[in-house]
Amino acid sequence: MNELLDLGGARGLLQRGREALRRALAAELDRLRAAWRDGRAPAFDEAFWHGVERRLQVVPALFLRGAINATGVVLHTNLGRAPWPPEAVAAAAAVAGAAVLEIDPASGGRGRRERAVSELLASLTGAGAGLAVNNNAAALLLAVAALARGRSTVLARTEMVEIGGSYRMPEVVRAAGSALIGIGTTNRVHLRDFEEALQNPDVASVLRVHRSNFEQHGFVHEPSTAELAGLCEEYGVPLVYDLGSGVLLGEDLPGASEEPTVAKALADGCAVVTFSGDKLLGGPQAGLIVGVQPLVERIRSDMLTRCLRLDKTLLAALEATLALHGLGEEAARAAIPALQRLAWTEADLRPRADHLVARLQEQVPNCRAEVVATQGRVGSGASPTQDLPGAGVALSHATLSHEELAARLRLADPPLFARIQDEGVVLDLRTVAESEEEPLLAAVIAALAD
Ligand SMILES: *Cc1c(COP(=O)(O)O)cnc(C)c1O
């Protein structure tokens, strides 16, 4: 392979980097081998190199690459959740080389790596202390491990939820080394159930979990967080609340007005609150922990916390995102792309859809494009039943099925992800930045060129 790479280099095929050339060579060699197996005898000649060149044009330099999210799901987990604010991108890039990470520039001595982020978290939420780790799943695992390892954790059956894939609350508690005590029933749990469980001196934490991706209606009951926190306080057992999305500012986030806020959870008396960095906070992947100081310090000094710490680029991006929240509610909602996208109304999006349809009709004659009303979603388990009415473009093709058209868009450069509906392949503009409209147009044109 090294010889082939050198030969390719001599032919000027390294513009997209050595790894892209290696992949193109490997794919072309596979084709040759398959031909040999079939009894044909293709020559290793100019045709081979033409094949490599053709592949180089379509083989991406990297498999993990940027894409356009036109699904209308603002926090799309499979497309990387919250789009970073430009300030976060710049902050991460700035520390890719050497950085002032665990060093105090004043003394030249050792510094704490997540110090700025911890202080911002505490000041923004009013909590005694804050801490950031790899993701919210890690944050909850750490909280339970540090507070209740080798002892018991109480969790109501109304909140024994699974949040995507293998992340199931009872299993997280067990993985943290704590014995789970389930109380109440699937639909109802009362304060007296908690009180009964708290008689057991082995109980070291009570867990409350935001149900996130579903809602319960009908014959249901749960004590309020404030009631539960009051009871836990009486028994001297910390109440840990896994909020999931974590709304940092304000009570009525447009598009997600029913999500509990971090401030409310703390004001209700929770001892520890955990939430994600890349959901409604609108930043990089991270798990944020805020709460009363001695408990947060106990979590900080747990050995597992060292194992689940954040990389310097993510810390920098998180610090920049939190700093934007520090500008105040209105400024933050204007500067953080995820929050901006949630707030866009149909009236904001329709003129953009009109404009895009006119351009498509002009430039992609074999495809029909029309403006349609859309229903977006918050995504990532936040406000699962809340619709976000917007506008978008429905594409349909004369000969391709909607599925075939959507597949071509996914394989375009940049990859374009849309939603298939009866009226066509729908590009919901709620999740498309204005700066992405030209690349989106280029992707559609390239996908349909032949
Ligand atoms: C999303 C979510 C998680 C997982 O958060 P990650 O940041 O993806 O690890 C945990 N708990 C709740 C309630 C959630 O909504």
mmCIF file of C-alpha atoms and ligand atoms in Angstrom, residues 81 135-137 163 167 169 209-210 212 242-244 276 278-279 286, ligand 1:
data_model
loop_
_atom_site.group_PDB
_atom_site.id
_atom_site.type_symbol
_atom_site.label_atom_id
_atom_site.label_comp_id
_atom_site.label_asym_id
_atom_site.label_seq_id
_atom_site.Cartn_x
_atom_site.Cartn_y
_atom_site.Cartn_z
ATOM 1 C CA ARG A 81 -27.491 17.487 18.622
ATOM 2 C CA ASN A 135 -21.993 13.764 29.204
ATOM 3 C CA ASN A 136 -25.175 13.727 31.248
ATOM 4 C CA ALA A 137 -25.215 9.944 31.432
ATOM 5 C CA ILE A 163 -33.623 7.133 27.393
ATOM 6 C CA TYR A 167 -29.388 3.956 28.955
ATOM 7 C CA MET A 169 -32.217 4.206 34.907
ATOM 8 C CA VAL A 209 -35.541 11.649 36.591
ATOM 9 C CA HIS A 210 -37.156 13.811 33.950
ATOM 10 C CA SER A 212 -37.884 13.250 28.664
ATOM 11 C CA ASP A 242 -31.584 14.286 36.375
ATOM 12 C CA LEU A 243 -33.159 17.050 34.285
ATOM 13 C CA GLY A 244 -31.994 15.831 30.894
ATOM 14 C CA SER A 276 -26.678 17.874 29.183
ATOM 15 C CA ASP A 278 -25.633 19.655 23.950
ATOM 16 C CA LYS A 279 -29.393 19.758 24.434
ATOM 17 C CA ALA A 286 -21.009 17.544 28.258
HETATM 18 C C1 LIG B 1 -30.728 12.944 27.354
HETATM 19 C C2 LIG B 1 -30.850 12.483 28.747
HETATM 20 C C3 LIG B 1 -29.801 11.789 29.349
HETATM 21 C C4 LIG B 1 -28.531 11.456 28.619
HETATM 22 O O1 LIG B 1 -27.789 12.607 28.405
HETATM 23 P P1 LIG B 1 -26.438 12.538 27.535
HETATM 24 O O2 LIG B 1 -25.901 13.934 27.603
HETATM 25 O O3 LIG B 1 -26.855 12.116 26.166
HETATM 26 O O4 LIG B 1 -25.548 11.549 28.152
HETATM 27 C C5 LIG B 1 -29.945 11.400 30.650
HETATM 28 N N1 LIG B 1 -31.068 11.662 31.351
HETATM 29 C C6 LIG B 1 -32.099 12.334 30.800
HETATM 30 C C7 LIG B 1 -33.318 12.591 31.630
HETATM 31 C C8 LIG B 1 -32.028 12.765 29.473
HETATM 32 O O5 LIG B 1 -33.056 13.426 28.922
#
